[in-house]
Amino acid sequence: MAGRLRADADETWRAGFTVTKKLGGAVARNRIRRRLKEAVRAVGPDAARPGYDYVFIARRRAATRNYRALLDDVKRGLLSLPDGR
C-alpha cells in the first residue's frame, strides 16, 4: 500500500487498487479487488487521512484471508503510513 497527500484543497480521500495477472485469471482478480474495496469502504472512514490518495497493491492471500483479518490488515496499513505533510 502507498499513500500520498494531494496538492489540491480537496479533503476527501481516494483509493485505487492494483491486481496483477500473476494473481490469477479475471475471476480471481475481480474477487480480490471486490474484497479489498469492501474492506476499504468499511475501515477507510475511520483510518484514512483527509486529502490523501491511497493505492492498494493486492497480494494472493487477499483472496482467501479471513475477512476480519483483512479488515485489520487494511486498517493497520492505513494507520502505519507516514504523514507526508
mmCIF file of C-alpha atoms in Angstrom:
data_model
loop_
_atom_site.group_PDB
_atom_site.id
_atom_site.type_symbol
_atom_site.label_atom_id
_atom_site.label_comp_id
_atom_site.label_asym_id
_atom_site.label_seq_id
_atom_site.Cartn_x
_atom_site.Cartn_y
_atom_site.Cartn_z
ATOM 1 C CA MET A 1 0.000 0.000 0.000
ATOM 2 C CA ALA A 2 1.127 3.518 -0.696
ATOM 3 C CA GLY A 3 -0.357 6.875 0.224
ATOM 4 C CA ARG A 4 0.298 10.418 -0.852
ATOM 5 C CA LEU A 5 -1.055 13.804 0.140
ATOM 6 C CA ARG A 6 -2.699 15.562 -2.800
ATOM 7 C CA ALA A 7 -1.739 19.121 -3.699
ATOM 8 C CA ASP A 8 -5.334 20.318 -4.076
ATOM 9 C CA ALA A 9 -7.533 21.540 -1.221
ATOM 10 C CA ASP A 10 -9.999 18.637 -1.516
ATOM 11 C CA GLU A 11 -10.336 16.927 1.868
ATOM 12 C CA THR A 12 -11.804 13.642 0.583
ATOM 13 C CA TRP A 13 -9.624 10.549 0.478
ATOM 14 C CA ARG A 14 -9.458 8.258 -2.531
ATOM 15 C CA ALA A 15 -8.374 4.664 -3.046
ATOM 16 C CA GLY A 16 -7.096 2.802 -6.089
ATOM 17 C CA PHE A 17 -6.376 -0.902 -6.486
ATOM 18 C CA THR A 18 -3.730 -2.832 -8.411
ATOM 19 C CA VAL A 19 -4.276 -6.540 -9.029
ATOM 20 C CA THR A 20 -1.768 -8.087 -11.432
ATOM 21 C CA LYS A 21 -2.338 -11.023 -13.760
ATOM 22 C CA LYS A 22 0.155 -13.032 -11.706
ATOM 23 C CA LEU A 23 -2.609 -13.435 -9.109
ATOM 24 C CA GLY A 24 -4.843 -15.441 -11.436
ATOM 25 C CA GLY A 25 -7.475 -15.129 -14.112
ATOM 26 C CA ALA A 26 -10.078 -12.396 -14.368
ATOM 27 C CA VAL A 27 -12.456 -14.088 -11.939
ATOM 28 C CA ALA A 28 -9.773 -14.434 -9.251
ATOM 29 C CA ARG A 29 -8.518 -10.885 -9.747
ATOM 30 C CA ASN A 30 -12.023 -9.431 -9.583
ATOM 31 C CA ARG A 31 -12.738 -11.374 -6.383
ATOM 32 C CA ILE A 32 -9.598 -9.965 -4.774
ATOM 33 C CA ARG A 33 -10.463 -6.447 -5.948
ATOM 34 C CA ARG A 34 -14.032 -6.712 -4.596
ATOM 35 C CA ARG A 35 -12.812 -7.954 -1.211
ATOM 36 C CA LEU A 36 -10.257 -5.147 -0.950
ATOM 37 C CA LYS A 37 -12.762 -2.493 -2.000
ATOM 38 C CA GLU A 38 -15.254 -3.625 0.618
ATOM 39 C CA ALA A 39 -12.574 -3.710 3.315
ATOM 40 C CA VAL A 40 -11.501 -0.162 2.418
ATOM 41 C CA ARG A 41 -15.134 1.011 2.456
ATOM 42 C CA ALA A 42 -15.529 -0.474 5.924
ATOM 43 C CA VAL A 43 -12.406 0.911 7.621
ATOM 44 C CA GLY A 44 -11.476 3.864 5.416
ATOM 45 C CA PRO A 45 -13.710 6.485 7.035
ATOM 46 C CA ASP A 46 -12.065 5.816 10.417
ATOM 47 C CA ALA A 47 -8.461 5.218 9.304
ATOM 48 C CA ALA A 48 -7.833 7.168 6.068
ATOM 49 C CA ARG A 49 -6.427 10.676 6.239
ATOM 50 C CA PRO A 50 -8.350 13.504 4.554
ATOM 51 C CA GLY A 51 -6.814 14.715 1.302
ATOM 52 C CA TYR A 52 -4.814 11.535 0.642
ATOM 53 C CA ASP A 53 -4.757 9.165 -2.310
ATOM 54 C CA TYR A 54 -4.077 5.511 -1.492
ATOM 55 C CA VAL A 55 -3.007 2.683 -3.784
ATOM 56 C CA PHE A 56 -3.601 -0.870 -2.581
ATOM 57 C CA ILE A 57 -1.351 -3.470 -4.159
ATOM 58 C CA ALA A 58 -3.081 -6.840 -3.941
ATOM 59 C CA ARG A 59 -1.402 -9.997 -2.775
ATOM 60 C CA ARG A 60 -2.543 -13.566 -3.382
ATOM 61 C CA ARG A 61 -3.574 -14.046 0.269
ATOM 62 C CA ALA A 62 -6.265 -11.375 -0.108
ATOM 63 C CA ALA A 63 -8.446 -13.913 -1.941
ATOM 64 C CA THR A 64 -8.624 -16.382 0.943
ATOM 65 C CA ARG A 65 -7.820 -14.308 4.031
ATOM 66 C CA ASN A 66 -10.427 -14.265 6.775
ATOM 67 C CA TYR A 67 -12.497 -11.099 6.279
ATOM 68 C CA ARG A 68 -11.930 -9.787 9.819
ATOM 69 C CA ALA A 69 -8.187 -10.294 9.391
ATOM 70 C CA LEU A 70 -8.359 -8.493 6.032
ATOM 71 C CA LEU A 71 -10.112 -5.559 7.721
ATOM 72 C CA ASP A 72 -7.378 -5.450 10.363
ATOM 73 C CA ASP A 73 -4.677 -5.577 7.683
ATOM 74 C CA VAL A 74 -6.198 -2.674 5.748
ATOM 75 C CA LYS A 75 -6.719 -0.570 8.865
ATOM 76 C CA ARG A 76 -3.193 -1.245 10.132
ATOM 77 C CA GLY A 77 -1.812 -0.341 6.709
ATOM 78 C CA LEU A 78 -3.703 2.938 6.549
ATOM 79 C CA LEU A 79 -2.643 3.943 10.035
ATOM 80 C CA SER A 80 1.006 2.972 9.566
ATOM 81 C CA LEU A 81 1.739 5.173 6.551
ATOM 82 C CA PRO A 82 3.869 8.245 7.303
ATOM 83 C CA ASP A 83 2.127 11.579 7.464
ATOM 84 C CA GLY A 84 3.853 13.036 4.406
ATOM 85 C CA ARG A 85 2.808 16.618 5.047
#
